[in-house]
Short mmCIF file of C-alpha atoms and ligand atoms in Angstrom, two decimals:
data_model
loop_
_atom_site.label_atom_id
_atom_site.label_comp_id
_atom_site.label_asym_id
_atom_site.label_seq_id
_atom_site.Cartn_x
_atom_site.Cartn_y
_atom_site.Cartn_z
CA MET A 1 0.00 0.00 0.00
CA SER A 2 1.36 3.42 -0.92
CA VAL A 3 1.69 6.06 1.75
CA ALA A 4 2.20 9.53 0.30
CA PRO A 5 5.37 11.35 1.18
CA ASP A 6 5.07 14.77 2.80
CA ILE A 7 1.86 15.92 4.45
CA ASN A 8 3.30 19.42 4.71
CA ALA A 9 3.40 20.03 0.95
CA PRO A 10 0.09 21.67 -0.05
CA LEU A 11 -2.14 19.52 -2.20
CA ALA A 12 -5.03 20.63 -4.42
CA LEU A 13 -7.55 18.03 -5.61
CA LYS A 14 -9.85 18.91 -8.48
CA GLY A 15 -13.06 17.11 -9.36
CA GLN A 16 -16.75 17.11 -8.51
CA VAL A 17 -17.05 17.79 -4.79
CA LEU A 18 -19.97 16.89 -2.48
CA THR A 19 -20.16 17.53 1.25
CA PHE A 20 -23.12 17.71 3.63
CA LYS A 21 -23.67 20.83 5.72
CA GLU A 22 -26.03 19.48 8.34
CA ASP A 23 -28.91 17.22 7.34
CA PRO A 24 -29.04 14.92 4.28
CA ASP A 25 -30.89 17.52 2.22
CA GLN A 26 -28.41 20.30 2.99
CA TYR A 27 -25.19 19.99 1.07
CA ASP A 28 -22.59 21.86 -0.95
CA TYR A 29 -21.86 20.53 -4.41
CA TRP A 30 -19.42 21.88 -6.95
CA GLU A 31 -19.43 20.29 -10.39
CA LYS A 32 -15.95 21.64 -10.97
CA GLY A 33 -14.62 21.85 -7.46
CA CYS A 34 -11.28 22.09 -5.76
CA VAL A 35 -10.15 20.95 -2.30
CA VAL A 36 -6.94 22.38 -0.85
CA ILE A 37 -5.09 20.42 1.84
CA GLU A 38 -2.30 21.76 4.01
CA GLY A 39 -0.57 20.00 6.89
CA GLY A 40 -3.15 17.20 6.92
CA PHE A 41 -6.13 19.60 7.16
CA ILE A 42 -8.49 21.02 4.59
CA SER A 43 -7.63 24.70 4.13
CA ALA A 44 -10.06 25.63 1.35
CA VAL A 45 -12.86 24.19 -0.77
CA GLY A 46 -15.08 25.61 -3.48
CA GLU A 47 -15.41 26.16 -7.17
CA ALA A 48 -12.15 25.58 -9.01
CA GLY A 49 -10.84 28.93 -10.18
CA ARG A 50 -12.31 30.71 -7.17
CA VAL A 51 -10.32 28.76 -4.59
CA ALA A 52 -6.81 30.11 -4.00
CA VAL A 53 -4.29 27.34 -4.58
CA PRO A 54 -1.07 27.97 -2.63
CA ASP A 55 2.17 28.46 -4.56
CA GLY A 56 4.00 25.20 -5.04
CA ALA A 57 0.92 23.05 -4.36
CA HIS A 58 0.84 19.62 -5.92
CA ILE A 59 -2.29 19.59 -8.10
CA VAL A 60 -4.16 16.33 -8.78
CA ASP A 61 -6.95 16.63 -11.34
CA HIS A 62 -9.55 13.93 -10.74
CA GLY A 63 -11.59 15.11 -13.74
CA ASP A 64 -15.24 14.03 -13.43
CA ASP A 65 -14.62 11.85 -10.39
CA LEU A 66 -16.59 12.67 -7.24
CA ILE A 67 -14.66 13.75 -4.14
CA LEU A 68 -16.44 12.99 -0.84
CA PRO A 69 -15.42 12.97 2.81
CA GLY A 70 -13.78 9.65 3.77
CA PHE A 71 -16.35 7.02 4.69
CA ILE A 72 -17.06 6.02 8.29
CA ASP A 73 -17.70 2.41 9.28
CA GLY A 74 -19.60 2.68 12.56
CA HIS A 75 -19.26 -1.00 13.54
CA VAL A 76 -16.81 -3.64 12.34
CA HIS A 77 -14.74 -6.54 13.74
CA TYR A 78 -11.26 -6.62 12.21
CA PRO A 79 -10.49 -10.11 13.66
CA GLN A 80 -13.41 -11.54 11.67
CA MET A 81 -11.88 -11.00 8.22
CA SER A 82 -11.42 -14.77 7.82
CA VAL A 83 -14.94 -15.77 8.90
CA ILE A 84 -16.77 -13.54 6.43
CA ALA A 85 -19.12 -15.70 4.32
CA SER A 86 -19.49 -18.55 6.86
CA TYR A 87 -22.44 -20.75 5.97
CA GLY A 88 -25.70 -21.69 7.60
CA ALA A 89 -25.97 -20.17 11.07
CA LYS A 90 -27.82 -17.44 12.90
CA LEU A 91 -26.22 -15.19 15.50
CA ILE A 92 -25.49 -17.42 18.52
CA ASP A 93 -24.52 -20.51 16.48
CA TRP A 94 -22.47 -18.35 14.16
CA LEU A 95 -20.53 -16.94 17.14
CA ASN A 96 -19.88 -20.38 18.64
CA THR A 97 -19.14 -22.24 15.41
CA TYR A 98 -17.05 -19.77 13.45
CA THR A 99 -16.25 -16.57 15.29
CA PHE A 100 -15.01 -17.57 18.73
CA PRO A 101 -12.52 -20.17 17.39
CA GLU A 102 -11.13 -17.54 15.00
CA GLU A 103 -10.87 -14.83 17.66
CA ALA A 104 -8.88 -17.21 19.90
CA LYS A 105 -6.03 -16.97 17.37
CA PHE A 106 -5.44 -13.32 18.21
CA SER A 107 -3.34 -14.11 21.27
CA ASP A 108 -0.61 -14.35 18.63
CA GLN A 109 0.60 -10.82 17.95
CA ASN A 110 1.91 -11.74 14.49
CA TYR A 111 -1.45 -13.17 13.47
CA ALA A 112 -3.13 -10.02 14.78
CA LYS A 113 -0.68 -7.79 12.90
CA ALA A 114 -1.15 -9.60 9.59
CA THR A 115 -4.94 -9.47 9.93
CA ALA A 116 -4.92 -5.78 10.90
CA GLU A 117 -2.80 -4.99 7.83
CA PHE A 118 -5.19 -6.89 5.58
CA PHE A 119 -8.21 -5.23 7.20
CA PHE A 120 -6.82 -1.74 6.62
CA SER A 121 -5.84 -2.49 3.07
CA GLU A 122 -9.38 -3.72 2.30
CA SER A 123 -11.06 -0.82 4.15
CA LEU A 124 -9.02 1.83 2.35
CA LYS A 125 -9.64 0.11 -0.96
CA ASN A 126 -13.33 0.65 -0.22
CA GLY A 127 -12.95 4.29 0.75
CA TYR A 128 -13.31 3.93 4.52
CA THR A 129 -10.98 6.17 6.51
CA THR A 130 -12.53 5.84 10.00
CA GLY A 131 -14.02 2.89 11.83
CA ALA A 132 -15.35 1.94 15.25
CA VAL A 133 -13.64 -1.41 15.49
CA PHE A 134 -13.88 -4.43 17.79
CA CYS A 135 -10.58 -6.18 18.53
CA THR A 136 -10.53 -9.43 20.60
CA ILE A 137 -10.08 -9.97 24.33
CA HIS A 138 -6.29 -9.98 23.81
CA PRO A 139 -4.50 -6.66 24.45
CA GLU A 140 -2.08 -7.77 21.70
CA SER A 141 -4.93 -7.49 19.21
CA VAL A 142 -5.45 -3.86 20.20
CA ASP A 143 -1.74 -3.03 20.00
CA ALA A 144 -1.51 -4.60 16.55
CA PHE A 145 -4.55 -2.64 15.37
CA PHE A 146 -3.57 0.80 16.65
CA THR A 147 0.07 0.40 15.60
CA GLU A 148 -1.05 -0.02 12.01
CA ALA A 149 -3.72 2.71 12.27
CA GLU A 150 -1.08 5.12 13.52
CA ARG A 151 1.35 4.19 10.76
CA LEU A 152 -1.33 4.97 8.18
CA GLY A 153 -2.40 8.19 9.95
CA LEU A 154 -6.01 7.06 10.35
CA ARG A 155 -8.61 8.32 12.80
CA MET A 156 -9.76 5.07 14.38
CA ILE A 157 -11.81 4.06 17.39
CA ALA A 158 -11.15 0.57 18.79
CA GLY A 159 -10.93 -1.47 21.95
CA LYS A 160 -10.34 -4.79 23.64
CA VAL A 161 -13.43 -7.02 23.77
CA LEU A 162 -14.62 -7.84 27.30
CA MET A 163 -16.14 -11.30 27.97
CA ASP A 164 -16.20 -13.17 31.26
CA ARG A 165 -18.92 -15.78 30.67
CA HIS A 166 -20.74 -17.81 27.99
CA ALA A 167 -17.64 -17.96 25.80
CA PRO A 168 -14.75 -20.47 25.55
CA ASP A 169 -12.29 -20.33 28.46
CA ASP A 170 -9.45 -19.09 26.30
CA LEU A 171 -11.61 -16.14 25.28
CA CYS A 172 -12.64 -15.08 28.77
CA ASP A 173 -11.14 -12.42 30.97
CA THR A 174 -12.58 -11.37 34.35
CA ALA A 175 -14.20 -8.20 35.60
CA GLN A 176 -10.87 -7.20 37.15
CA THR A 177 -8.58 -8.02 34.19
CA ALA A 178 -11.09 -6.40 31.85
CA TYR A 179 -10.81 -3.24 33.92
CA ASP A 180 -7.04 -3.32 34.35
CA GLN A 181 -6.20 -4.18 30.75
CA SER A 182 -8.66 -1.66 29.33
CA LYS A 183 -7.26 1.04 31.62
CA ALA A 184 -3.70 0.31 30.49
CA LEU A 185 -4.79 0.36 26.85
CA ILE A 186 -6.61 3.68 27.35
CA GLU A 187 -3.43 5.17 28.77
CA LYS A 188 -1.43 3.81 25.87
CA TRP A 189 -3.72 4.57 22.94
CA HIS A 190 -6.52 7.03 23.73
CA ASN A 191 -5.73 10.35 21.99
CA ASN A 192 -2.42 8.91 20.84
CA GLY A 193 -2.21 10.56 17.41
CA ARG A 194 -5.63 10.05 15.85
CA CYS A 195 -6.45 6.92 17.86
CA LEU A 196 -9.42 6.87 20.24
CA TYR A 197 -10.27 4.13 22.69
CA ALA A 198 -13.61 2.29 23.02
CA ILE A 199 -14.50 0.22 26.07
CA THR A 200 -15.91 -2.85 24.36
CA PRO A 201 -18.13 -5.27 26.30
CA ARG A 202 -19.05 -7.70 23.49
CA PHE A 203 -22.75 -7.89 24.40
CA ALA A 204 -24.75 -8.34 27.59
CA PRO A 205 -24.85 -12.19 27.51
CA THR A 206 -21.04 -12.56 27.61
CA SER A 207 -20.44 -10.21 30.54
CA THR A 208 -21.36 -10.72 34.17
CA PRO A 209 -23.03 -7.83 35.98
CA GLU A 210 -19.65 -7.24 37.69
CA GLN A 211 -17.92 -6.87 34.35
CA LEU A 212 -20.58 -4.53 32.96
CA ALA A 213 -20.19 -2.44 36.14
CA ALA A 214 -16.42 -2.31 35.54
CA ALA A 215 -17.03 -1.20 31.95
CA GLY A 216 -19.43 1.51 33.18
CA ALA A 217 -16.83 2.71 35.68
CA LEU A 218 -14.18 2.94 32.93
CA TYR A 219 -16.55 5.01 30.78
CA GLN A 220 -17.27 7.41 33.65
CA GLU A 221 -13.63 7.67 34.77
CA ASN A 222 -11.87 8.36 31.46
CA ASP A 223 -12.45 11.60 29.57
CA GLY A 224 -13.61 11.27 26.00
CA VAL A 225 -13.49 7.48 25.75
CA TYR A 226 -16.09 5.55 23.80
CA VAL A 227 -18.24 2.51 24.56
CA GLN A 228 -19.23 0.05 21.85
CA SER A 229 -21.34 -3.09 22.01
CA HIS A 230 -24.27 -4.91 20.44
CA VAL A 231 -27.96 -4.59 21.26
CA SER A 232 -31.27 -6.09 20.20
CA GLU A 233 -30.01 -7.92 17.12
CA ASN A 234 -31.70 -11.33 17.19
CA VAL A 235 -34.88 -12.65 18.83
CA ASP A 236 -33.18 -15.60 20.61
CA GLU A 237 -30.48 -13.27 21.90
CA ILE A 238 -33.13 -10.88 23.24
CA GLU A 239 -34.88 -13.72 25.12
CA TRP A 240 -31.55 -14.84 26.56
CA VAL A 241 -30.82 -11.31 27.80
CA ALA A 242 -34.27 -11.10 29.39
CA ASP A 243 -33.49 -14.36 31.30
CA LEU A 244 -30.06 -13.17 32.38
CA PHE A 245 -31.15 -9.67 33.46
CA PRO A 246 -34.76 -10.07 34.64
CA LYS A 247 -34.85 -6.70 36.39
CA ALA A 248 -34.08 -4.67 33.27
CA SER A 249 -37.08 -3.40 31.32
CA SER A 250 -35.40 -4.12 27.96
CA TYR A 251 -32.09 -5.16 26.41
CA LEU A 252 -31.03 -1.51 25.99
CA ASP A 253 -32.05 -0.87 29.60
CA VAL A 254 -29.51 -3.50 30.75
CA TYR A 255 -26.73 -1.19 29.56
CA ASN A 256 -28.48 1.80 31.11
CA GLY A 257 -28.37 0.04 34.47
CA PHE A 258 -24.57 -0.09 34.29
CA ASN A 259 -24.03 3.54 33.16
CA LEU A 260 -23.15 2.38 29.66
CA LEU A 261 -25.43 4.74 27.72
CA GLY A 262 -24.51 8.32 26.87
CA PRO A 263 -22.47 10.44 24.47
CA ARG A 264 -19.87 8.43 22.50
CA THR A 265 -21.62 5.12 23.16
CA LEU A 266 -22.16 3.14 19.96
CA TYR A 267 -24.54 0.20 19.81
CA GLY A 268 -24.70 -2.06 16.79
CA HIS A 269 -28.10 -3.22 15.41
CA GLY A 270 -31.04 -2.01 17.56
CA ILE A 271 -33.46 -3.89 15.32
CA TYR A 272 -36.16 -4.75 17.84
CA PHE A 273 -36.40 -1.45 19.70
CA SER A 274 -39.67 -0.47 21.35
CA GLY A 275 -40.77 3.15 21.46
CA GLU A 276 -39.34 3.28 24.99
CA ASP A 277 -35.96 2.03 23.76
CA ILE A 278 -35.83 4.65 21.03
CA LYS A 279 -36.70 7.31 23.60
CA LEU A 280 -33.99 6.03 25.93
CA ALA A 281 -31.39 6.07 23.15
CA VAL A 282 -32.30 9.64 22.16
CA GLU A 283 -32.55 10.98 25.72
CA THR A 284 -29.18 9.52 26.69
CA ASP A 285 -27.54 10.63 23.40
CA THR A 286 -26.65 7.03 22.61
CA SER A 287 -25.76 6.26 18.97
CA ILE A 288 -27.19 3.33 17.03
CA VAL A 289 -25.28 1.71 14.18
CA HIS A 290 -27.34 0.07 11.45
CA CYS A 291 -25.54 -2.98 10.03
CA PRO A 292 -27.68 -4.00 7.05
CA THR A 293 -25.62 -6.69 5.27
CA SER A 294 -25.12 -8.47 8.59
CA ASN A 295 -28.81 -8.27 9.46
CA LEU A 296 -29.72 -9.91 6.16
CA PHE A 297 -26.92 -12.50 6.18
CA LEU A 298 -27.57 -13.70 9.74
CA GLY A 299 -31.33 -13.47 9.22
CA SER A 300 -31.51 -11.10 12.18
CA GLY A 301 -34.29 -8.75 11.12
CA LEU A 302 -35.24 -5.51 9.43
CA PHE A 303 -34.02 -2.27 11.01
CA GLU A 304 -36.57 0.54 11.28
CA TYR A 305 -34.57 3.45 9.90
CA GLU A 306 -37.48 5.84 9.51
CA LYS A 307 -38.63 5.43 13.12
CA LEU A 308 -35.17 6.06 14.54
CA ARG A 309 -34.54 8.97 12.19
CA ASP A 310 -37.85 10.60 13.07
CA ALA A 311 -37.05 10.28 16.77
CA GLY A 312 -33.79 12.15 16.18
CA ALA A 313 -31.42 9.28 17.00
CA ARG A 314 -27.76 9.55 16.05
CA LEU A 315 -27.38 6.94 13.32
CA ALA A 316 -24.35 5.48 11.55
CA LEU A 317 -23.94 2.65 9.07
CA GLY A 318 -21.70 -0.32 9.85
CA THR A 319 -20.35 -3.17 7.76
CA ASP A 320 -20.23 -5.51 10.80
CA VAL A 321 -17.78 -7.79 9.00
CA GLY A 322 -17.61 -10.81 9.48
CA GLY A 323 -21.38 -11.06 10.28
CA GLY A 324 -21.62 -8.48 7.51
CA THR A 325 -20.84 -9.70 4.03
CA SER A 326 -18.90 -6.81 2.56
CA LEU A 327 -16.49 -4.01 3.33
CA SER A 328 -18.03 -2.04 0.48
CA PRO A 329 -19.90 1.15 1.33
CA PHE A 330 -22.02 0.57 -1.77
CA ALA A 331 -23.08 -2.94 -0.71
CA THR A 332 -23.83 -1.56 2.75
CA MET A 333 -25.94 1.33 1.46
CA LYS A 334 -27.71 -0.98 -1.01
CA ALA A 335 -28.67 -3.38 1.77
CA ALA A 336 -29.87 -0.43 3.89
CA TYR A 337 -32.02 0.70 0.96
CA GLU A 338 -33.44 -2.81 0.49
CA ILE A 339 -34.23 -3.23 4.19
CA ALA A 340 -35.96 0.17 4.26
CA GLN A 341 -38.02 -0.92 1.23
CA PHE A 342 -39.32 -3.85 3.32
CA ARG A 343 -40.27 -1.26 5.94
CA ASN A 344 -42.13 0.73 3.27
CA TYR A 345 -39.62 3.53 3.24
CA SER A 346 -37.35 4.44 0.33
CA LEU A 347 -34.07 5.55 1.87
CA THR A 348 -32.82 8.51 -0.17
CA PRO A 349 -29.35 8.39 -1.70
CA PHE A 350 -28.51 11.52 0.28
CA GLU A 351 -29.56 9.82 3.54
CA ALA A 352 -27.36 6.84 2.69
CA PHE A 353 -24.26 8.91 1.85
CA HIS A 354 -24.96 11.21 4.80
CA MET A 355 -24.83 8.25 7.22
CA LEU A 356 -21.47 7.25 5.75
CA THR A 357 -20.03 10.76 6.17
CA LEU A 358 -21.36 13.64 8.30
CA GLY A 359 -24.15 11.59 9.91
CA GLY A 360 -21.66 8.89 10.87
CA ALA A 361 -19.32 11.56 12.23
CA LYS A 362 -22.18 12.95 14.34
CA ALA A 363 -22.91 9.46 15.66
CA LEU A 364 -19.24 9.21 16.64
CA HIS A 365 -19.24 12.76 18.08
CA LEU A 366 -16.44 13.60 15.67
CA ASP A 367 -18.38 16.00 13.44
CA ASP A 368 -16.03 18.86 14.34
CA LYS A 369 -13.12 16.88 12.88
CA ILE A 370 -14.23 14.50 10.12
CA GLY A 371 -17.19 13.83 7.84
CA LYS A 372 -17.12 17.21 6.07
CA ILE A 373 -14.99 18.89 3.43
CA SER A 374 -14.58 22.26 5.09
CA PRO A 375 -11.65 24.41 6.23
CA GLY A 376 -10.18 23.15 9.51
CA PHE A 377 -11.45 19.60 9.06
CA GLU A 378 -9.07 16.68 8.93
CA ALA A 379 -8.27 15.81 5.32
CA ASP A 380 -9.84 12.36 4.93
CA LEU A 381 -11.29 12.01 1.44
CA THR A 382 -12.65 9.37 -0.90
CA VAL A 383 -12.64 9.78 -4.66
CA ILE A 384 -15.25 7.87 -6.66
CA ASP A 385 -15.01 7.02 -10.35
CA LEU A 386 -18.65 7.43 -11.40
CA ASN A 387 -18.17 5.27 -14.51
CA SER A 388 -16.26 2.31 -13.11
CA THR A 389 -17.95 -0.51 -15.05
CA ASP A 390 -19.62 -0.89 -18.43
CA LEU A 391 -23.02 -1.30 -16.80
CA ILE A 392 -22.62 1.82 -14.65
CA ARG A 393 -21.44 3.82 -17.67
CA HIS A 394 -24.50 2.58 -19.56
CA ARG A 395 -26.88 3.49 -16.72
CA MET A 396 -25.24 6.88 -16.16
CA LYS A 397 -26.23 7.97 -19.68
CA ARG A 398 -29.85 8.16 -18.45
CA VAL A 399 -29.07 9.78 -15.14
CA ASP A 400 -30.26 13.37 -14.88
CA SER A 401 -29.65 14.45 -11.28
CA LEU A 402 -27.11 14.23 -8.50
CA ALA A 403 -29.54 12.07 -6.51
CA ASN A 404 -29.80 9.54 -9.32
CA THR A 405 -26.04 9.59 -9.89
CA LEU A 406 -25.56 8.64 -6.25
CA PHE A 407 -28.32 6.05 -6.37
CA ALA A 408 -26.83 4.32 -9.42
CA GLN A 409 -23.53 4.05 -7.53
CA ILE A 410 -25.27 2.65 -4.45
CA ILE A 411 -26.97 -0.10 -6.43
CA LEU A 412 -24.29 -0.91 -9.00
CA ALA A 413 -20.84 0.06 -7.73
CA ASP A 414 -18.20 -1.92 -5.86
CA ASP A 415 -14.56 -1.42 -4.92
CA ARG A 416 -13.65 -0.76 -8.56
CA ALA A 417 -15.37 2.61 -8.15
CA ILE A 418 -12.96 3.81 -5.47
CA ARG A 419 -10.33 5.72 -7.42
CA ALA A 420 -8.33 7.01 -4.44
CA THR A 421 -8.46 7.38 -0.68
CA TYR A 422 -6.70 10.12 1.28
CA ALA A 423 -6.21 10.12 5.03
CA ASN A 424 -4.74 12.95 7.08
CA GLY A 425 -3.88 14.67 3.80
CA SER A 426 -1.93 11.74 2.37
CA LEU A 427 -2.77 9.34 -0.41
CA VAL A 428 -3.27 5.97 1.28
CA TYR A 429 -4.90 4.05 -1.59
CA GLU A 430 -4.88 4.49 -5.34
CA ARG A 431 -6.76 2.11 -7.64
CA ASP A 432 -4.54 2.41 -10.64
CA SER A 433 -1.17 2.48 -8.93
CA LYS A 434 1.19 -0.19 -10.14
N1 GUN B 501 -23.14 -10.08 19.06
C1 GUN B 501 -22.12 -10.41 19.87
N2 GUN B 501 -20.97 -10.57 19.20
C2 GUN B 501 -21.26 -10.31 17.91
C3 GUN B 501 -20.47 -10.31 16.72
O1 GUN B 501 -19.27 -10.57 16.72
N3 GUN B 501 -21.14 -10.02 15.57
C4 GUN B 501 -22.47 -9.71 15.57
N4 GUN B 501 -23.05 -9.41 14.40
N5 GUN B 501 -23.21 -9.71 16.66
C5 GUN B 501 -22.62 -10.01 17.82
ZN1 ZN B 502 -20.78 -6.70 15.49
#
């Protein structure tokens, strides 16, 4: 993978430029735009010709390609790269049969390092520059992940998985080691460069009440850290949680009882939320990450995007690999569109791209840093070739609006459409490089 040389040399990228201002229907779009990057930050953006390009800037003309903020994957498991596309199981069987045996391998730092490198290379090839990422219970898996993230200059959120029951012995820690190891990893990695730490109880069934209490304490004690977990994904899982935590009024309320809801808490799925759950998520400022390819693949259920949106929830999109079937933003948006269709709502292309960029950044409470192409923002960008296959080129001849251009990409594009990815002002992936 190429890493561009000097982030201090000014860079000017020309092409079509699209960036959201606030909501999905509020955006800036320049058909012939220009983005200027200096010292890893965006210093100017606008119509080419009107934007001052600094003397000596390196100019890259992307022609008719579309420049967008780097994509945000709100929920993904890097150790599950090898169990993607595992046949014939729903959530709990899938965890026991495929996922836990694979995650046990991450006590080996070299295995973790090789997988982290492969994960980043695939993510960047798909235009993702930020992720909220589950590691495994092994601190080595976190070190391997952040070491590579730092080398590439990526803004990444990640953490050690916490599990002290209902998992194989070699994948269990305890409430105390979960606390101690997470604390040490926070000190080592949180706000180290662009890295941010997430306390990561896997999900309520694999943590004792003592461990969830330890996770809640870590969240309260450490400024700016994140929490990530799973909630309300599968009907059998929900019944199991109700048995394990009979006093809680719902699955989401289990986490509430341990001070694990609030700003910078990210919960994957949230498929079977009641009105009370949605209210609780919104009132506590908890973010929900919709993982559509995973929900279809594991037969988990159909997320209710419109309900959560209307309630004002912070929403991101996640690939959830390896329960999810693709690291492609297009496959993820397409599945979100298809699920919404089942719910009698047609997700707009702007809503889909918004969740991958500014909306995702809002869900991660990073919308003052990433998710927008605007002066002062960190220079993470994705460049899309809007004519990457014969079929797309054919379809694009009939396209007459920006909305339909985006929609054709959502339905038809794949990683061949990602021309280039920039992170922190540097080129970190280029499709046509030799
Ligand atoms: N619930 C608990 N662990 C997992 C996981 O690894 N993937 C998914 N999709 N759901 C989970
Ligand atoms: Zn997950």
